[in-house]
mmCIF file of C-alpha atoms in Angstrom:
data_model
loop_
_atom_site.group_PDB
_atom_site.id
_atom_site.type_symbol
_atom_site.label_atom_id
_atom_site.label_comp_id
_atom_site.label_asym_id
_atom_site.label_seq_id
_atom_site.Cartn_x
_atom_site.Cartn_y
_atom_site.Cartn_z
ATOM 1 C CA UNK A 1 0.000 0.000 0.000
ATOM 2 C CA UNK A 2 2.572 2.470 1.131
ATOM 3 C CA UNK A 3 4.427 1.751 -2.098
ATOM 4 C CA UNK A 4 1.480 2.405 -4.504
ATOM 5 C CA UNK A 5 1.304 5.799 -2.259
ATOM 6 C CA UNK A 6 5.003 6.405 -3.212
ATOM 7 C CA UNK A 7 4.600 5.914 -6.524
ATOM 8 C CA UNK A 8 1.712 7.936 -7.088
ATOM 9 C CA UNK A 9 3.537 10.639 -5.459
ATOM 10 C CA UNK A 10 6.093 10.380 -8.045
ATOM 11 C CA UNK A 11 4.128 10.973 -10.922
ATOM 12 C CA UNK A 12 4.517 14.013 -12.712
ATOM 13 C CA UNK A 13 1.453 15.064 -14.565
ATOM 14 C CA UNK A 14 3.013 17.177 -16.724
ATOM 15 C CA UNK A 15 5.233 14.225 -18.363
ATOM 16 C CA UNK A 16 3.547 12.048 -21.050
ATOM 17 C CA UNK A 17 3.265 8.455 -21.153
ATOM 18 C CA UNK A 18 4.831 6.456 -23.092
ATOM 19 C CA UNK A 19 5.093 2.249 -23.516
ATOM 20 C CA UNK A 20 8.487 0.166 -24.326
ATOM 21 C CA UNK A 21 8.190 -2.708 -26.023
ATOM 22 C CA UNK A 22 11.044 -4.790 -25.862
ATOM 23 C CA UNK A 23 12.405 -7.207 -28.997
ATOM 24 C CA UNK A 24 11.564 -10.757 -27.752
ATOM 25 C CA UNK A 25 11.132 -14.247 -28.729
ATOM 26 C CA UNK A 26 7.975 -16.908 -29.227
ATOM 27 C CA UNK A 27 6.717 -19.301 -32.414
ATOM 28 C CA UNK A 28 4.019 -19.832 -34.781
ATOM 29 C CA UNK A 29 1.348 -20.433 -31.934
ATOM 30 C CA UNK A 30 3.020 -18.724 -28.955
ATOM 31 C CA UNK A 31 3.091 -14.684 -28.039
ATOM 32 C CA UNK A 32 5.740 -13.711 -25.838
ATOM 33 C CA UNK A 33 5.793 -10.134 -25.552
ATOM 34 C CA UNK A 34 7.411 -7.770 -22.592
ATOM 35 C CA UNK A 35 7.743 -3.733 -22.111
ATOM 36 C CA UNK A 36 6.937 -1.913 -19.327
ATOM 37 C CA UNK A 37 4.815 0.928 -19.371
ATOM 38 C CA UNK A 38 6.055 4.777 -17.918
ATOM 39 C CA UNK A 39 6.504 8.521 -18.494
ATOM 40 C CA UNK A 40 8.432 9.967 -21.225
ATOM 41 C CA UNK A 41 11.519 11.295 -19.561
ATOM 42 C CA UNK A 42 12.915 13.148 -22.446
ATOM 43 C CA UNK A 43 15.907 10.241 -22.989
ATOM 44 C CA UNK A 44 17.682 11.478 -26.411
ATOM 45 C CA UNK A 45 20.637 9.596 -27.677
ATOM 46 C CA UNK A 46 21.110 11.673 -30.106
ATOM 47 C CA UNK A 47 22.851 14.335 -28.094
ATOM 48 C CA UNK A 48 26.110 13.722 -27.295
ATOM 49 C CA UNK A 49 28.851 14.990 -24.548
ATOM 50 C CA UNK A 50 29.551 13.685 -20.759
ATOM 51 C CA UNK A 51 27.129 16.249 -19.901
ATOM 52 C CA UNK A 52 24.116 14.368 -22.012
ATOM 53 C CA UNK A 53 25.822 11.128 -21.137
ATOM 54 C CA UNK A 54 24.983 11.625 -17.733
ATOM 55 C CA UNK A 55 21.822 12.756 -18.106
ATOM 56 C CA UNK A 56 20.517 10.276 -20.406
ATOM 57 C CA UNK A 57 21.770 7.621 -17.965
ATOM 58 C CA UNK A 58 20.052 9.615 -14.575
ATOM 59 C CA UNK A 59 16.760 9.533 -16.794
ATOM 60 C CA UNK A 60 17.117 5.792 -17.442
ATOM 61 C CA UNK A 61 17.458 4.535 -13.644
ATOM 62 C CA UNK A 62 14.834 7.481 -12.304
ATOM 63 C CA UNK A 63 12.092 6.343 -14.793
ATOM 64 C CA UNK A 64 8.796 6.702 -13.364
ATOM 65 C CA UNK A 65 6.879 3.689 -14.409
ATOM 66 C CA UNK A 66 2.502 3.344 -14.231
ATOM 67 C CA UNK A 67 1.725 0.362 -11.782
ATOM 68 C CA UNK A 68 -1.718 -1.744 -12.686
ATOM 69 C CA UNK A 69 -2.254 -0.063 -16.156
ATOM 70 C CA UNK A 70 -4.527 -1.547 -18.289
ATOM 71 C CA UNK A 71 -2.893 -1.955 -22.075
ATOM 72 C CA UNK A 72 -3.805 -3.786 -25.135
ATOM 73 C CA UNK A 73 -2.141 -5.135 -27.912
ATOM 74 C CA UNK A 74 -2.881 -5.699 -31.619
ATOM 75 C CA UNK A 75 -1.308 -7.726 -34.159
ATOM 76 C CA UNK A 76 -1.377 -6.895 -37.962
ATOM 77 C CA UNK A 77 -4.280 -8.927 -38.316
ATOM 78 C CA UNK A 78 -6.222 -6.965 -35.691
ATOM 79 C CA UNK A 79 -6.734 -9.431 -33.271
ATOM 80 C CA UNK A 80 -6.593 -7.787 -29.961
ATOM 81 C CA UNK A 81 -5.051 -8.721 -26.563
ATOM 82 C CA UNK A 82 -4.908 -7.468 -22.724
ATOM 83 C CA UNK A 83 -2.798 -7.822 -19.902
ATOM 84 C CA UNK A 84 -1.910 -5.618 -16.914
ATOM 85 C CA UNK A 85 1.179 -3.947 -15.286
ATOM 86 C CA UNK A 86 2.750 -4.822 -12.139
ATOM 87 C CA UNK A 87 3.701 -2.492 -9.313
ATOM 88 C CA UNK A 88 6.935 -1.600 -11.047
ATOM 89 C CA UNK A 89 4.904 -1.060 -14.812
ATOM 90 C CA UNK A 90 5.906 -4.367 -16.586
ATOM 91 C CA UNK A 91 3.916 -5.894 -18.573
ATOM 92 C CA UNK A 92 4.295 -9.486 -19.626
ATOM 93 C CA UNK A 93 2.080 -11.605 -22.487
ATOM 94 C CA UNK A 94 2.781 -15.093 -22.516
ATOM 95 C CA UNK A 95 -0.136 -17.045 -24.549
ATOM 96 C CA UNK A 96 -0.851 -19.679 -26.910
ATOM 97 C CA UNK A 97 -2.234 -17.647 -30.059
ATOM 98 C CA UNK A 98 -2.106 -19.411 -33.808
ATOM 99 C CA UNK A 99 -0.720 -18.466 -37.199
ATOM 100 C CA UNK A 100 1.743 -16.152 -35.649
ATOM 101 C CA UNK A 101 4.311 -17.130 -38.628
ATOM 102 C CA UNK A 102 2.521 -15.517 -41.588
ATOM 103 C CA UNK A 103 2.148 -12.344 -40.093
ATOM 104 C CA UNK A 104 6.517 -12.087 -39.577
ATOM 105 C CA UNK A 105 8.659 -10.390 -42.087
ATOM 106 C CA UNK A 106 11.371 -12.025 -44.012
ATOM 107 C CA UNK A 107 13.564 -11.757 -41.283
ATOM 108 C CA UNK A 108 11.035 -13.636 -38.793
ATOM 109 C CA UNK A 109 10.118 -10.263 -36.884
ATOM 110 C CA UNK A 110 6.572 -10.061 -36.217
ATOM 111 C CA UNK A 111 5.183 -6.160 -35.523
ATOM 112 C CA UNK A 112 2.584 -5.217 -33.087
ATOM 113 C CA UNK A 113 1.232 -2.309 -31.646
ATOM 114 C CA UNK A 114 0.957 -1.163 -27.987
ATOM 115 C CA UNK A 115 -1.568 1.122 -26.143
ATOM 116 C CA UNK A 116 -3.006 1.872 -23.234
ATOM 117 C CA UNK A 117 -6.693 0.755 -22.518
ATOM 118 C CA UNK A 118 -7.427 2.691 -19.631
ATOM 119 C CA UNK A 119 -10.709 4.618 -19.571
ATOM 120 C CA UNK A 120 -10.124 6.384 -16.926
ATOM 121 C CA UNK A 121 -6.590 7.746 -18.140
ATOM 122 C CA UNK A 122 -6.270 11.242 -17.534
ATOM 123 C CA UNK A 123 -3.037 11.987 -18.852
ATOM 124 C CA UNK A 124 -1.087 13.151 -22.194
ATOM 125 C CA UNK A 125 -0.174 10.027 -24.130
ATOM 126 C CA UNK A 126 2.441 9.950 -26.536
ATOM 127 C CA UNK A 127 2.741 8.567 -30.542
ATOM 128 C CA UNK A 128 -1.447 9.219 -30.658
ATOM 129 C CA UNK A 129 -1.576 6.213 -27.935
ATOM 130 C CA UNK A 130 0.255 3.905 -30.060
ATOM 131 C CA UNK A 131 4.194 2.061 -29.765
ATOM 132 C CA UNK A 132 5.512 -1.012 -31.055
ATOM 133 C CA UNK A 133 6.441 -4.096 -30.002
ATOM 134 C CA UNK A 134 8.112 -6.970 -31.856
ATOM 135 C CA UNK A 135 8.872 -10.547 -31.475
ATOM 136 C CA UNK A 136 11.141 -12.819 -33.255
ATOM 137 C CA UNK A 137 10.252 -16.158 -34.971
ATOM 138 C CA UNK A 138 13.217 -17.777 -36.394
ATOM 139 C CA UNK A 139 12.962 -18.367 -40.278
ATOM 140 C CA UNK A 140 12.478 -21.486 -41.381
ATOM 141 C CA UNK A 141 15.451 -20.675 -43.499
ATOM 142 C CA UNK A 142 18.120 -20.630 -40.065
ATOM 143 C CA UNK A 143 20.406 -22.449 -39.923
ATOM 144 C CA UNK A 144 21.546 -22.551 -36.390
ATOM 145 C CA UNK A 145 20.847 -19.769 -33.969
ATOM 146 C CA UNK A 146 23.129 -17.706 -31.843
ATOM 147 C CA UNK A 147 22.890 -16.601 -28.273
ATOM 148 C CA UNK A 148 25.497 -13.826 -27.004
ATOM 149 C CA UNK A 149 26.205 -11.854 -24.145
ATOM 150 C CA UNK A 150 27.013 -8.018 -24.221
ATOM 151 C CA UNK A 151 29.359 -6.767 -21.876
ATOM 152 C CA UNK A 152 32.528 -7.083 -22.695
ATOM 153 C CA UNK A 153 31.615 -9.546 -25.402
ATOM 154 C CA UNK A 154 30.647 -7.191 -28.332
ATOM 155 C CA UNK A 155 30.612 -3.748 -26.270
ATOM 156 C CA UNK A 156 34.081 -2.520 -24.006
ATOM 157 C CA UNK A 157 32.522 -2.239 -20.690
ATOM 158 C CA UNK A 158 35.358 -2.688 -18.515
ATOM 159 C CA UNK A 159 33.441 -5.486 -16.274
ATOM 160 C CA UNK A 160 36.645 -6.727 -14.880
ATOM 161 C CA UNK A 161 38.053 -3.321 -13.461
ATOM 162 C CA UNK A 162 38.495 -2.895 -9.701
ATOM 163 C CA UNK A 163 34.915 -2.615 -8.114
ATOM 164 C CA UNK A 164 33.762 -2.509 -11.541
ATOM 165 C CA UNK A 165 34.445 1.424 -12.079
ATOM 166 C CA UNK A 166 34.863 1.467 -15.733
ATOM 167 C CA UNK A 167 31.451 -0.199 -16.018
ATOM 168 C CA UNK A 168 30.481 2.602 -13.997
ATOM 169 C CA UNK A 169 32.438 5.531 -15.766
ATOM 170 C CA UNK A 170 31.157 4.121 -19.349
ATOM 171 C CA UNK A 171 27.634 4.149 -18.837
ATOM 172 C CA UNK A 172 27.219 7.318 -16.851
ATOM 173 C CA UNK A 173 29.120 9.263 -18.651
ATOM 174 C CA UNK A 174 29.922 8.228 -22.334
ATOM 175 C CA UNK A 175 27.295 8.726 -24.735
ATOM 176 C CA UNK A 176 26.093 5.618 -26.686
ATOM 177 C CA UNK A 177 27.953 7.065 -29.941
ATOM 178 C CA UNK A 178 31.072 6.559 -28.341
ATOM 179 C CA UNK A 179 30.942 3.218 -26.825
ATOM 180 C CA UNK A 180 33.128 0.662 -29.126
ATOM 181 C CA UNK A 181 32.641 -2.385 -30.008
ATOM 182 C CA UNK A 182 35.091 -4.828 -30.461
ATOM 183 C CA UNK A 183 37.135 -5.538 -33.513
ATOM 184 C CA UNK A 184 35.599 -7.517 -36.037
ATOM 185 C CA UNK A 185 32.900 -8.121 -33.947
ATOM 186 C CA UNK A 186 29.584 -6.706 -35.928
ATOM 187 C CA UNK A 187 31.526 -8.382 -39.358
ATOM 188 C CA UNK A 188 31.631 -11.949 -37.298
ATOM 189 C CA UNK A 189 28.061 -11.448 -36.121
ATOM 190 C CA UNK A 190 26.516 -10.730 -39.278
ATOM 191 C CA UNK A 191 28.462 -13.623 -41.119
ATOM 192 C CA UNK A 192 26.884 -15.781 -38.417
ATOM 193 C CA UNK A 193 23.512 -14.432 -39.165
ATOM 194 C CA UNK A 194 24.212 -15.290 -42.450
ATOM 195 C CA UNK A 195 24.887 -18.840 -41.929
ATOM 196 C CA UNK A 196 26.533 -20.975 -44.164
ATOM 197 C CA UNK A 197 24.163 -20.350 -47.114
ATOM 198 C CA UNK A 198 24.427 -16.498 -46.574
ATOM 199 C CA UNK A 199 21.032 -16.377 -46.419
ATOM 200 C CA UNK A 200 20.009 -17.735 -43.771
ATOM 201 C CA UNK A 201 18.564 -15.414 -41.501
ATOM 202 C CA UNK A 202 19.784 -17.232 -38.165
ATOM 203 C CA UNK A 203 18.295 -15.604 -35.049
ATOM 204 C CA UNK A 204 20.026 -13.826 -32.850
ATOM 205 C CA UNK A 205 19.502 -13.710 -29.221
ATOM 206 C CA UNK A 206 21.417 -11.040 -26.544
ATOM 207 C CA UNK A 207 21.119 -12.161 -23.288
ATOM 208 C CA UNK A 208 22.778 -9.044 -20.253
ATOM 209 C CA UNK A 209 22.888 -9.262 -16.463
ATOM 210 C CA UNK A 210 22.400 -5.320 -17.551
ATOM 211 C CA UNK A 211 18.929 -3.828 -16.465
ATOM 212 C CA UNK A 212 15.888 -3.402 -18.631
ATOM 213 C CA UNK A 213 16.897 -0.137 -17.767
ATOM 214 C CA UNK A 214 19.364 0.275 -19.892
ATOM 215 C CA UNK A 215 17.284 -1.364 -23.081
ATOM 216 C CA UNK A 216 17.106 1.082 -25.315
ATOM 217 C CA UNK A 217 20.914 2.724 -24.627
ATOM 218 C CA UNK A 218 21.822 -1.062 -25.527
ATOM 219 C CA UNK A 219 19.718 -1.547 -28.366
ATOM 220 C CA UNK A 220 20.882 1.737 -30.355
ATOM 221 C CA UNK A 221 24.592 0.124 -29.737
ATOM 222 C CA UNK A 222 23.411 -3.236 -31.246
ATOM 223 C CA UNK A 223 21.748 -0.825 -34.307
ATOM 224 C CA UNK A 224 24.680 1.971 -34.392
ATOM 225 C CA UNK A 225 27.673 -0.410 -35.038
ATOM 226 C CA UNK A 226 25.478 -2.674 -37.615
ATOM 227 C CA UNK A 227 25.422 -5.786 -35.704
ATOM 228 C CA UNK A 228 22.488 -7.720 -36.432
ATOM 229 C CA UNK A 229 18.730 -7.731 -35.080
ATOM 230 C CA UNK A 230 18.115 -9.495 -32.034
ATOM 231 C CA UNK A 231 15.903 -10.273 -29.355
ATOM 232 C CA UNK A 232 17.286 -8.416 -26.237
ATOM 233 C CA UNK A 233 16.968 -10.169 -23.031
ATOM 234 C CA UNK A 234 18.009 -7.694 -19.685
ATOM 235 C CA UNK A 235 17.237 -8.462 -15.936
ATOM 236 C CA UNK A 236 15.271 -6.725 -13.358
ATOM 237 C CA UNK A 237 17.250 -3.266 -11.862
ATOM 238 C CA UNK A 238 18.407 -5.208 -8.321
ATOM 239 C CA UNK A 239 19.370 -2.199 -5.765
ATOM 240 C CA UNK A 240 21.997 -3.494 -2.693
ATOM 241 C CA UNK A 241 18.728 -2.661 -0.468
ATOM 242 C CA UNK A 242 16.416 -5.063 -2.227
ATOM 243 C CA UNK A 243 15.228 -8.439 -0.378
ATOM 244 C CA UNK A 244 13.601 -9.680 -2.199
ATOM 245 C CA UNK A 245 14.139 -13.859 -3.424
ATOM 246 C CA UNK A 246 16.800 -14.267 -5.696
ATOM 247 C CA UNK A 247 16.333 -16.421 -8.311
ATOM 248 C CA UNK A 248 17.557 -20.198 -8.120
ATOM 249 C CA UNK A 249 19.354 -20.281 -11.357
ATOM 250 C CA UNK A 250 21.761 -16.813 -12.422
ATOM 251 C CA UNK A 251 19.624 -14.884 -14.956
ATOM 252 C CA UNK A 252 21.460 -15.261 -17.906
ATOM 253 C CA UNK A 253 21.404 -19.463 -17.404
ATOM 254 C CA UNK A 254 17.849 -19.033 -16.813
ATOM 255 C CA UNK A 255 17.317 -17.399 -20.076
ATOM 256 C CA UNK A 256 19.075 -19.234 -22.152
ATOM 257 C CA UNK A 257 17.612 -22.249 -20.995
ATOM 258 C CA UNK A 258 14.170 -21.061 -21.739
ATOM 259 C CA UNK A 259 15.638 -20.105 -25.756
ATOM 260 C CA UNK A 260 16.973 -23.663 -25.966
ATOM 261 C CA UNK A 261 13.645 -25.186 -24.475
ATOM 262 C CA UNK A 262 11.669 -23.020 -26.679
ATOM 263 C CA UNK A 263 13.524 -24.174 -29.597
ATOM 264 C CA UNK A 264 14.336 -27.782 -29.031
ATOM 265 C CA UNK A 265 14.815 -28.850 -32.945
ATOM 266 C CA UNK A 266 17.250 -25.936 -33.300
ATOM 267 C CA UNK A 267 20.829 -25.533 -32.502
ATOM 268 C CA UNK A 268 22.808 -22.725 -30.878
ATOM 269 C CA UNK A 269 26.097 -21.412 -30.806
ATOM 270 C CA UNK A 270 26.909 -19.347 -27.601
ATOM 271 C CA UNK A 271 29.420 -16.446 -27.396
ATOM 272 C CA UNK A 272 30.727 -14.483 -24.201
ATOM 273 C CA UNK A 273 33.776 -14.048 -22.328
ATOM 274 C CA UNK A 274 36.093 -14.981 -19.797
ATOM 275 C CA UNK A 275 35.217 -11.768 -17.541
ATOM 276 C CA UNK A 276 32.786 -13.187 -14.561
ATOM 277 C CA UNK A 277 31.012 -16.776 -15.538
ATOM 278 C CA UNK A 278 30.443 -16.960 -19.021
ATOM 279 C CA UNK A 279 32.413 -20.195 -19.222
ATOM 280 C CA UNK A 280 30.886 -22.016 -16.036
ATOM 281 C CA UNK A 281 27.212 -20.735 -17.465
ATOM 282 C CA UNK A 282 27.719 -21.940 -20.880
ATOM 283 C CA UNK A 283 29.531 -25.456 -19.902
ATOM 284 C CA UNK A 284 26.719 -26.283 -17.466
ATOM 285 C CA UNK A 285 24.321 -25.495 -20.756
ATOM 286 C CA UNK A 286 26.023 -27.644 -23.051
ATOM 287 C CA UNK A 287 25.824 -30.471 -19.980
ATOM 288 C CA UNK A 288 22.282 -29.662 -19.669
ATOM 289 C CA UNK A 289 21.496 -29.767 -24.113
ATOM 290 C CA UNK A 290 24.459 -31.390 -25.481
ATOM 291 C CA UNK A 291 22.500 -31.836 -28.627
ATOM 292 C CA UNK A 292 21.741 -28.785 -28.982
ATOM 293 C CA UNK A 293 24.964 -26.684 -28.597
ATOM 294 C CA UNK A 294 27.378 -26.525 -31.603
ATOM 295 C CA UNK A 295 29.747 -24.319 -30.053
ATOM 296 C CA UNK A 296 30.928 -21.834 -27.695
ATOM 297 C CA UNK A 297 33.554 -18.909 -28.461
ATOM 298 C CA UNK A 298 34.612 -16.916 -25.087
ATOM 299 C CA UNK A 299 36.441 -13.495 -26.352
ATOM 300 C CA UNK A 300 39.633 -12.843 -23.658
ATOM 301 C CA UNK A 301 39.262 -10.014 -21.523
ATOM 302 C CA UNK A 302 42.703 -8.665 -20.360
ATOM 303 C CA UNK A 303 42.612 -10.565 -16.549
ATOM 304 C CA UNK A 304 45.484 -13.252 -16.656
ATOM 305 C CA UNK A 305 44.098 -15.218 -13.303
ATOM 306 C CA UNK A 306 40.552 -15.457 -15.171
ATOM 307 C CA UNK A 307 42.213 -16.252 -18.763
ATOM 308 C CA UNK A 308 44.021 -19.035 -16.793
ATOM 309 C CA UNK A 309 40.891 -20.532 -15.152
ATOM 310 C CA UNK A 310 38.700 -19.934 -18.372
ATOM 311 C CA UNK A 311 41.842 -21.858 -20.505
ATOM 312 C CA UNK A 312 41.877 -25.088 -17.850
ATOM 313 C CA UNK A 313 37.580 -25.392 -17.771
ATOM 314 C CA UNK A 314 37.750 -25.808 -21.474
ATOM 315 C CA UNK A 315 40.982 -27.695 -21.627
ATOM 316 C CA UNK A 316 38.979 -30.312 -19.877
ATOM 317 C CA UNK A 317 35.152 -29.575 -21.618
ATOM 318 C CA UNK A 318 34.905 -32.088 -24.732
ATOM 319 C CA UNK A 319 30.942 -32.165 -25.175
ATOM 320 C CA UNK A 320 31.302 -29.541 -27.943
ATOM 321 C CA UNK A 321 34.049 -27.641 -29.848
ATOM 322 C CA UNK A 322 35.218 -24.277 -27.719
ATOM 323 C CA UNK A 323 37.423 -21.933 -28.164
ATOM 324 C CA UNK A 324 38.863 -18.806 -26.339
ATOM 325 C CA UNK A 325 39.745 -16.205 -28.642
ATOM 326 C CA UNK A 326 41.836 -12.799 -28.404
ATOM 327 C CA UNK A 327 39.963 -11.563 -31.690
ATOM 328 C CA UNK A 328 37.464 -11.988 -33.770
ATOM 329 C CA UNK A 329 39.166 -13.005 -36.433
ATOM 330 C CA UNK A 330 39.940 -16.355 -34.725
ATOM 331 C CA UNK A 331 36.630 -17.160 -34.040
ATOM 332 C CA UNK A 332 35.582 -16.564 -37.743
ATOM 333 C CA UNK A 333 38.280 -18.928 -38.859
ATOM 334 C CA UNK A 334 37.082 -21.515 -36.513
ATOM 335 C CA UNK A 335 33.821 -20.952 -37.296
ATOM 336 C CA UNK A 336 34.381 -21.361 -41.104
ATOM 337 C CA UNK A 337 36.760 -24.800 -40.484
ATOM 338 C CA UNK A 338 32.936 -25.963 -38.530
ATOM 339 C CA UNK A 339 31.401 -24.799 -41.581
ATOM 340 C CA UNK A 340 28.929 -22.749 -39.735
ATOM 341 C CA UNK A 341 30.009 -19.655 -42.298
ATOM 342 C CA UNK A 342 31.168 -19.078 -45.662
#
C-alpha cells in the first residue's frame, strides 16, 4: 500500500506516457511479448557529450513507471489482446495464439502495436496512444541460432576493473555514440547471421545481467555499429537494499535455458567471455542440451588469473568444440573450419 502511495507521489502530470516494447522471442502459436509501461523522460541519444551522457543515464534509472495499467495489444491482423502492469509497470504476455508465422517479415520479426486501454486515463499520451512491439520467430530458413552476451563480449565495458568502475564511468558518462565495439565483432556477427548459405537469416539472441533499464541505450549500440537484429533479453534493476528472493538459477542461465527449451529442434552457438562466468554458465548449458549446442567462443578479456581458469575449464570440456579467442578473427576462422560460415 505504502508503495502504490510512493509511486503515485512520483508521478509528474506534466510528463507524457509512453510504452516500451522490448524485442523478444515466441513461435508460430506462442506470443511472448514484454515492455513496461512509464513517463516519457525526455531520454535522447542523439545528443552527445559527458554532460548528455549523464543525463541520459540519470533519466534511465529514475524512470517513473505506471503500476496496474490496463494496455492492449494488436497484431497486424487486428486481433486484440490485454494484460496488466505490475507495481513496477511491466507488462508481460505469454499465450498460446495461432498463425503467428505468416504475419513475420522475411527476417522472422513479427510487428505489433501497444496502447493503453485505460478509460479512466487522464493523462497526455504519446505517438497518438500507439508504440511497437516486436517478437522474433526464427525463419524457417536458419540455420543454427546464436545466443550472445554483451558486456565485454561485443561492447568494451570494462566489467573486470576494480569494483567494476569502468562499467560505472562508461555508462554514466559516455554517450552511446562513443561506446566501441570490439574488432571484427559486428563483421563476425553478421556472417553468423548469415549462416553458411548467406542467407540464412539465423536468429540472434542477446542475453545481459544489464537492467531493462538500460534497453534502449543497448539496443541503439546493437543498431549503431550494424550488428544484427536481435531479441534483447536484460534483468530486473536489483538495488543493494532489495530483499527480495533471488532467483535459483543466475539470470542469464535461466534465459538461455528457456531459448533452448523453446527451440528444441534448433541448434545454438553461444558467445561471451572470460570476464565473470560466461564459461561455467555456458559449460553447465552444453551439460544440460548437449545436442543442442554446436559451439561456444569466449572473447579474452585482459585478466590473466581469469584467462588461466577460463583456458583449464575448457581444456577439460569435450561435449562440444570451444574456443577462447583474443579476436574476432579467430573465431571466424574456426567458425568457417565448422562450416557454420562461408
Amino acid at each position: 500500500m505504502l508503495k502504490d502511495v510512493l509511486q503515485k507521489l512520483r508521478l509528474h502530470p506534466q510528463d507524457p506516457l509512453q510504452i516500451h516494447g522490448y524485442q523478444t522471442y515466441g513461435t508460430d502459436n506462442h506470443l511472448y511479448l514484454l515492455g513496461r509501461a512509464l513517463e516519457d523522460e525526455g531520454v535522447n541519444f542523439d545528443k552527445t557529450g559527458v554532460a548528455n551522457a549523464f543525463k541520459n543515464a540519470y533519466k534511465q534509472f529514475r524512470s517513473d513507471e505506471l503500476p496496474n495499467a490496463k494496455l492492449k495489444i494488436r497484431l497486424p491482423d487486428d486481433r486484440v489482446f490485454y494484460t496488466e502492469t505490475d507495481s513496477d509497470g511491466y507488462f508481460k504476455v505469454d499465450q498460446a495464439v495461432e498463425g503467428l508465422r505468416k504475419l513475420t517479415n522475411d527476417q522472422g520479426w513479427l510487428q505489433l502495436e501497444l496502447g493503453y486501454d485505460d478509460e479512466n486515463q487522464k493523462r497526455l499520451i504519446q505517438n497518438d496512444n500507439r508504440f511497437s512491439g516486436q517478437m522474433l520467430i526464427p525463419s524457417k530458413k536458419a540455420e543454427y541460432g546464436v545466443i550472445s552476451d554483451i558486456d565485454d563480449t561485443i561492447l568494451r565495458t570494462g566489467v573486470t576493473s576494480l569494483l567494476k568502475w569502468r562499467v560505472i564511468f562508461n555508462t554514466l558518462f559516455k554517450d552511446v555514440g562513443n561506446r566501441t565495439p570490439f574488432k571484427g565483432a559486428a563483421s563476425f556477427y553478421n556472417k553468423l547471421h548469415l549462416g553458411k548459405s548467406g542467407e540464412a537469416s539465423n536468429p540472434m539472441f542477446y542475453v545481459s545481467n544489464s537492467p531493462w533499464n538500460l534497453y534502449h541505450y543497448l539496443q541503439a549500440f546493437i543498431k549503431n555499429n550494424n550488428f544484427p537484429k536481435g531479441a534483447i533479453l536484460l534483468r530486473d534493476f536489483r538495488t543493494p537494499f532489495d530483499r527480495t528472493q533471488k532467483p535459483e538459477k543466475p539470470h542469464k542461465q535461466q534465459e538461455i535455458r528457456n531459448i533452448l527449451s523453446t527451440y528444441l529442434d534448433m541448434q545454438f552457438v553461444l558467445i561471451g567471455d572470460s570476464g565473470e562466468h560466461d564459461a561455467d554458465i555456458y559449460i553447465e548449458i552444453a551439460e544440460e542440451f548437449p545436442e543442442q549446442i554446436k559451439a561456444i567462443y569466449l572473447r579474452s578479456v585482459n585478466h590473466e588469473k581469469r584467462v588461466f581458469r577460463v583456458r583449464g575449464l575448457l581444456e577439460r570440456f569435450e561435449i562440444t568444440p570451444a574456443l577462447l579467442v583474443k579476436e574476432s578473427a579467430m573465431a571466424e576462422d574456426h567458425a568457417r573450419e565448422l562450416g557454420l560460415i562461408q
